[in-house]
Amino acid sequence: MTLPELSIRRHVLAVMISAVLVLFGYIGYQEVGTDRIPNIDFPVVNVVVAQPGADPGIIDASITSEVERAVNTVPGIDYIQSSSSPGTSIVTVTFDLDVDIDVAFNEVQAKINEIRDQLPDDAEDPIVQKVETDAQAIMWLSVQGDRTLQQLGTYARNVVRPQIENINGVGEIQIGGGLERNIRIEVEPDRLAAYGLTVTDLVNAIEMEHFQLPGGFLVAERTERLLKLDMEYNQPEALEELIVASQDGALIRLSDVAEIVDGLEDPRALARFNGEPTVGLGVVKVSGTNTVAIIDEVKERLETEIRPQLPPGMEVNISSDQSVFILEMIDTLYQTIGLGILFAAFVLWLFLKNLRSTLIVTLSIPVALAAVIATIFAFGYTLNSLTMLAMLLLIGVVVDDAIVVLENIFRHREEGIEDPVEGAIVGSNEVFFAIIATTLSLISIFLPVLFMEGIIGRFFESFAVVVAMGVLASSIVALTLTPMLCSRFLSVPKEHGKVYNVLERAFRGMESGYRWLLAKVLRFRWITLGIVVVVTVAAGSLLGQLGGEFAPEEDEGQFLVSIQTPLGSSIDYTDEKLQAVEEVLGNQEGIYSYFTAIGLGDQGQVNDGISFVRLDPRDERELSQQEITAQVQGELAKISGVQAFASSVPLIGGQRGEPLQFNISGPELDEVADLARELEGRLRSMDEIDTLDLELDLDQPELVLNVDRERARTLGITTFDVTRAANVLAGGIDVARYNDDPGDGERYDVRLKAREGALQTPEDLSKLYLRSDNGDMIRLDTLADFEPAQGPSVIGRYELQYAAQFYSNPSVPLAEAVDLVESEAEEIMPLGYSLNLVGEAEEFERTAAAILFVFVVAILLVYMVLGSQFNSFLQPFIILAALPLAMIGGIVGLWLFGHTLNIYSMIGLVLLVGLVTKNGILLVDLTNQYRVKQGMTVDEALAAACPIRLRPILMTSLTLILAMLPAAIGAGAGAETQGPLAVAIISGMISSMLLTLAVIPAAYSLLENAAERVQERRAQRHA
């Protein structure tokens, strides 16, 4: 007893099988999350080591290289990047996608612990994090109001941040623009010298007079008391009375040589929201966590906990939110799926001409989709662009099997089987193995995905699992629920209405026309195949004109602007240019809001800025994101003295959104710099490279201190005394800690530095004084001088070699731009130096190789399935002959509609391998049955079977085509990524549907007649 027959005879079982799928689907829908794309966040572990006051060269040699060598032995690393900036080393270790982030974190932590003693003594303890430093925040909040920046910053740090950073999945809260409170001791160098005091005297006095020590307990026989040894001053006014020295019985207090200010840290960062000063809070997620879920939780806390407790006059606004586009895209896909179901139902009714039959087949759609949602939840996936596109595809695929079963049952009932149960058993059993074969052929094309790695593997994995489980569910429904419903509810009326008769005459006329065409095809088989080969070769030439990219640019309703002023620019100069950028953004049509910042992140420089721009809702603006970005870039190019680049939010993690990113790396920093500048010059002369930004910060203006060590020693002054004077007064040091009493529970730095404006030129530094061993005051310029020079601001490394990073928005497809860059680099690159693609460019190259692998293995697996189904080594080639027809159709469709070869269109082309085999299986399977059961010749069986299978082939193909049509012509959020996949499938199905009906009969007739002749000759020889 077959599965269909079992389901017909035990109808409750058939219903319960489908009910279980629906139940699990409902449960999964309540819990499944939503996101933009499958999780492609590479596990990232970051190591940050600070050495206050050290220049980038020292950081690079003494810290960065040591950390890199230590972590390089951890298994599963994809690549290592690092940067050495003044006072800070950051090493970012990116692991393969399949590495557990917690395991990677522990292993990196262990390696860092091993080398802690090898780092400089004055280096702070390394900080190991599960988040990429300066990674782009998924959401920005702006704290504004009628308060000072100090008050806003204190509230943001001490009240708002703790309420957000403990949300599950939040890795870091970046602070944008908020300067921390400092108690500033602003020294007057002239007054200090007038009292005969030096910087060392001042530092020693503060350390000796402002401190805390543990006192322990004073224990008596029956009591004990805590001994509190707190010698700190707890009000800024009291700190003025700190005694620095005593001269001739007179006390010199801190207020005599400095001004005490309750202020902020050195201004090296700022932020504004819509042009107004603000303190920004950026929510950075841990890699692999769900964007929408985190943002939803932040919004929930914002409404229920944060805003109700805000002081009067203060407000917290959302200035950037990546979930807006994601939710819009998901809503658009829901609408597209709904339209797809309606279009599919219309095609079913058009061919079946019976509402009851249409409902029986359409019922398979919600059951299969419920099974798919249960699968998404069970595998830990999300409802994203890939999984929902898979569901859209399944609308057209899942009804195929039900159509084949119902159409065959209906035909047998019309041809004379009166008993509905017998008709359902005979009809379903006849196509049982064909359905099994089509299901296995579709599933088999996704097996190679198990061997794919990287982002393309993640993309394909979720899509493949969803489609495979949906196809499996649809075959179960088609072999259980559909036959059972047909045996009980399918009506075959003897008389039909006017609409039925009109449609039936049209279909019969179409079948007559196809019989005429089939006769010509079987008569002129070689000519038919020859014409198809010529068309295939001609259309195949379009492949090179498609262009290639990792993913199409989408209208996300947001973009970034990266800003960089020349090295050596002050924060005031950068702010001046940032205001010019803000003016451009404020005057641009279609922009809703913009959050701008300077010095963002741990490594933020005062010459670097960034702007997060939100656009008006899609239905309230006339221009697309790409048009707005192009207009903004044109205006930014007019601003002198700054490099500003508008780009999309990156699909792959990082802070820059340009699609073309690469670097030049090698063992010598100077040679890397020379090669990078030469390559930059070559690329800037090309029209194909629209914008180009070289991140090579090696020209920072410096003043190098040269000390006459011998003269200093004769005066009893150490080199440390000389450098300490310049370090403290020019750069400033955190000399102590401070807290109010009563206070807010926070401790703040006490910053010792010369009064602002006191030291501005090398001559000012030369006027500092030191004390000799006999008590004389010695001017600094008698012992040392400052030599102007240039040095690195940030030293970047990639894979343990020095690197210069490039960012570009090419005006040509990414693949063409990559070829240009590689060609130019090859001409200048010496041995030992290399060009490395990163981001989307790197993933696109990986994708091309992975897709070729999938194609080859998928075809081999489909051949094996078909060979097993038909018990023939020859007949699978007949069905696979239709594959080039589908590929060519897909390529022509992409070319006509202006799409590129990208990860979405490639998925569509791969899918065609399985989809087009379904039609061929239906033709070959029935032809074989007629030859075996009725003893027909090859051509007789083809002439009888092909017209019978015409309607199921047209019905299943048109159902899929119309189901995908809303995605192909859609204009909502995510249309740019849905379109290539839908167009590739629709055009491939159209070409294969039309040509398969001619090519497969011609190929079948040639091969099978030739095989029979070979068998006859063998038989004659043996006879």
Short mmCIF file of C-alpha atoms in Angstrom, two decimals, residues 568-761:
data_model
loop_
_atom_site.label_atom_id
_atom_site.label_comp_id
_atom_site.label_asym_id
_atom_site.label_seq_id
_atom_site.Cartn_x
_atom_site.Cartn_y
_atom_site.Cartn_z
CA GLY A 568 47.39 68.18 12.22
CA SER A 569 43.98 69.87 12.04
CA SER A 570 42.59 71.01 15.37
CA ILE A 571 39.14 70.01 16.55
CA ASP A 572 37.98 73.58 15.91
CA TYR A 573 39.05 73.36 12.26
CA THR A 574 37.39 69.95 11.84
CA ASP A 575 34.25 71.30 13.51
CA GLU A 576 34.20 74.18 11.03
CA LYS A 577 34.23 71.71 8.14
CA LEU A 578 31.70 69.48 9.88
CA GLN A 579 29.32 72.44 10.10
CA ALA A 580 29.72 72.90 6.34
CA VAL A 581 28.78 69.24 5.86
CA GLU A 582 25.78 69.71 8.16
CA GLU A 583 24.67 72.67 6.04
CA VAL A 584 24.71 70.44 2.96
CA LEU A 585 22.67 67.79 4.76
CA GLY A 586 20.23 70.34 6.16
CA ASN A 587 19.54 71.80 2.71
CA GLN A 588 19.16 68.42 0.96
CA GLU A 589 15.63 67.41 -0.01
CA GLY A 590 14.52 64.10 1.49
CA ILE A 591 16.73 64.10 4.63
CA TYR A 592 14.83 63.66 7.89
CA SER A 593 17.63 63.96 10.46
CA TYR A 594 21.39 63.68 10.87
CA PHE A 595 23.65 62.83 13.80
CA THR A 596 27.23 64.06 13.42
CA ALA A 597 30.27 63.41 15.58
CA ILE A 598 34.02 64.02 15.76
CA GLY A 599 36.45 61.72 17.56
CA LEU A 600 34.01 58.84 17.85
CA GLY A 601 35.19 55.64 19.54
CA ASP A 602 38.32 54.60 21.45
CA GLN A 603 40.60 55.56 18.60
CA GLY A 604 38.79 58.67 17.49
CA GLN A 605 41.00 61.41 16.09
CA VAL A 606 40.14 65.10 16.05
CA ASN A 607 40.49 65.16 12.26
CA ASP A 608 37.94 62.34 11.76
CA GLY A 609 34.19 62.81 11.73
CA ILE A 610 31.12 60.84 10.75
CA SER A 611 27.47 61.56 10.10
CA PHE A 612 24.56 59.11 10.35
CA VAL A 613 21.80 60.35 8.05
CA ARG A 614 18.14 59.27 8.15
CA LEU A 615 15.86 59.94 5.18
CA ASP A 616 12.18 60.76 5.10
CA PRO A 617 9.86 57.74 4.93
CA ARG A 618 9.87 56.13 1.47
CA ASP A 619 6.36 57.27 0.57
CA GLU A 620 7.10 60.89 1.58
CA ARG A 621 10.08 61.53 -0.69
CA GLU A 622 10.49 61.62 -4.45
CA LEU A 623 14.20 60.79 -4.60
CA SER A 624 15.75 57.40 -3.89
CA GLN A 625 18.57 56.97 -1.41
CA GLN A 626 21.06 56.56 -4.25
CA GLU A 627 19.91 59.81 -5.91
CA ILE A 628 20.12 61.70 -2.61
CA THR A 629 23.56 60.25 -1.88
CA ALA A 630 24.80 61.28 -5.34
CA GLN A 631 23.50 64.84 -4.86
CA VAL A 632 25.04 65.05 -1.39
CA GLN A 633 28.39 63.76 -2.69
CA GLY A 634 28.36 66.41 -5.40
CA GLU A 635 27.89 69.16 -2.81
CA LEU A 636 30.47 67.66 -0.44
CA ALA A 637 33.07 67.77 -3.21
CA LYS A 638 32.71 71.57 -3.26
CA ILE A 639 33.83 71.93 0.38
CA SER A 640 37.54 72.77 0.44
CA GLY A 641 39.97 71.51 3.08
CA VAL A 642 38.11 68.28 3.86
CA GLN A 643 37.54 64.86 2.36
CA ALA A 644 33.92 63.79 2.77
CA PHE A 645 32.41 60.61 1.34
CA ALA A 646 28.76 59.55 1.36
CA SER A 647 28.19 55.78 1.38
CA SER A 648 25.58 53.18 2.22
CA VAL A 649 25.40 51.42 5.56
CA PRO A 650 27.69 48.39 5.12
CA LEU A 651 26.05 45.00 4.64
CA ILE A 652 29.10 43.37 6.19
CA GLY A 653 30.21 44.67 9.59
CA GLY A 654 32.53 47.64 9.76
CA GLN A 655 32.47 51.39 10.00
CA ARG A 656 32.71 52.33 6.32
CA GLY A 657 30.05 51.48 3.76
CA GLU A 658 31.93 51.68 0.44
CA PRO A 659 31.53 48.44 -1.59
CA LEU A 660 35.14 48.43 -2.84
CA GLN A 661 37.58 48.13 0.07
CA PHE A 662 41.14 46.83 -0.17
CA ASN A 663 44.59 47.38 1.27
CA ILE A 664 48.23 47.10 0.34
CA SER A 665 50.34 45.26 2.89
CA GLY A 666 53.99 44.49 3.32
CA PRO A 667 56.91 44.32 5.78
CA GLU A 668 58.16 47.95 5.47
CA LEU A 669 55.87 50.85 6.38
CA ASP A 670 57.60 53.40 4.14
CA GLU A 671 57.47 51.10 1.11
CA VAL A 672 53.79 50.38 1.77
CA ALA A 673 53.16 54.12 1.87
CA ASP A 674 55.01 54.72 -1.43
CA LEU A 675 53.12 51.90 -3.17
CA ALA A 676 49.80 53.11 -1.79
CA ARG A 677 50.35 56.66 -3.03
CA GLU A 678 51.41 55.42 -6.47
CA LEU A 679 48.34 53.19 -6.72
CA GLU A 680 46.17 56.08 -5.51
CA GLY A 681 47.48 58.28 -8.29
CA ARG A 682 46.76 55.65 -10.92
CA LEU A 683 43.23 54.98 -9.69
CA ARG A 684 42.26 58.64 -9.33
CA SER A 685 42.86 59.11 -13.05
CA MET A 686 40.20 56.48 -13.89
CA ASP A 687 36.58 57.46 -14.48
CA GLU A 688 35.48 54.02 -13.25
CA ILE A 689 36.73 54.82 -9.73
CA ASP A 690 34.25 57.50 -8.72
CA THR A 691 35.42 58.32 -5.19
CA LEU A 692 38.63 57.10 -3.55
CA ASP A 693 39.85 57.53 0.00
CA LEU A 694 43.32 56.38 1.08
CA GLU A 695 43.57 55.87 4.83
CA LEU A 696 47.29 56.45 5.39
CA ASP A 697 47.96 58.67 8.39
CA LEU A 698 51.73 59.10 8.25
CA ASP A 699 52.04 62.89 7.92
CA GLN A 700 51.09 64.07 11.39
CA PRO A 701 53.05 67.29 12.21
CA GLU A 702 55.30 66.62 15.19
CA LEU A 703 57.76 68.42 17.44
CA VAL A 704 60.60 66.07 18.33
CA LEU A 705 62.34 66.84 21.65
CA ASN A 706 66.15 66.68 21.48
CA VAL A 707 67.85 66.79 24.91
CA ASP A 708 71.51 67.69 25.51
CA ARG A 709 71.96 64.80 27.92
CA GLU A 710 75.52 65.68 28.95
CA ARG A 711 74.72 69.30 29.85
CA ALA A 712 71.57 68.22 31.68
CA ARG A 713 73.50 65.70 33.74
CA THR A 714 76.15 68.25 34.72
CA LEU A 715 73.33 70.39 36.10
CA GLY A 716 71.85 67.48 37.99
CA ILE A 717 68.77 67.32 35.75
CA THR A 718 67.67 63.98 34.35
CA THR A 719 66.25 63.44 30.88
CA PHE A 720 63.05 62.30 32.59
CA ASP A 721 62.73 65.70 34.31
CA VAL A 722 62.97 67.45 30.95
CA THR A 723 60.43 65.27 29.20
CA ARG A 724 58.12 65.26 32.23
CA ALA A 725 57.86 69.05 32.16
CA ALA A 726 56.79 69.05 28.51
CA ASN A 727 54.55 66.02 28.98
CA VAL A 728 52.61 67.45 31.93
CA LEU A 729 52.19 71.05 30.83
CA ALA A 730 51.62 70.48 27.09
CA GLY A 731 49.91 67.10 26.98
CA GLY A 732 48.50 66.95 30.50
CA ILE A 733 48.30 63.98 32.86
CA ASP A 734 45.65 62.55 35.16
CA VAL A 735 47.48 63.09 38.41
CA ALA A 736 44.83 61.93 40.89
CA ARG A 737 41.17 60.95 41.40
CA TYR A 738 38.39 62.97 42.96
CA ASN A 739 34.85 62.54 44.25
CA ASP A 740 32.31 64.94 45.73
CA ASP A 741 31.15 64.56 49.33
CA PRO A 742 28.26 64.05 49.35
CA GLY A 743 28.61 62.74 45.83
CA ASP A 744 26.96 60.85 43.01
CA GLY A 745 28.94 57.65 43.52
CA GLU A 746 31.36 58.44 40.69
CA ARG A 747 35.07 59.26 40.82
CA TYR A 748 36.61 61.69 38.36
CA ASP A 749 40.10 62.38 37.06
CA VAL A 750 42.12 65.31 38.33
CA ARG A 751 43.78 66.71 35.20
CA LEU A 752 47.06 68.61 35.50
CA LYS A 753 47.91 70.75 32.48
CA ALA A 754 49.02 74.25 31.51
CA ARG A 755 46.30 76.87 31.20
CA GLU A 756 44.61 76.78 27.79
CA GLY A 757 46.44 79.17 25.48
CA ALA A 758 49.59 79.31 27.60
CA LEU A 759 51.51 76.89 25.36
CA GLN A 760 50.84 77.24 21.63
CA THR A 761 54.22 77.43 19.89
#
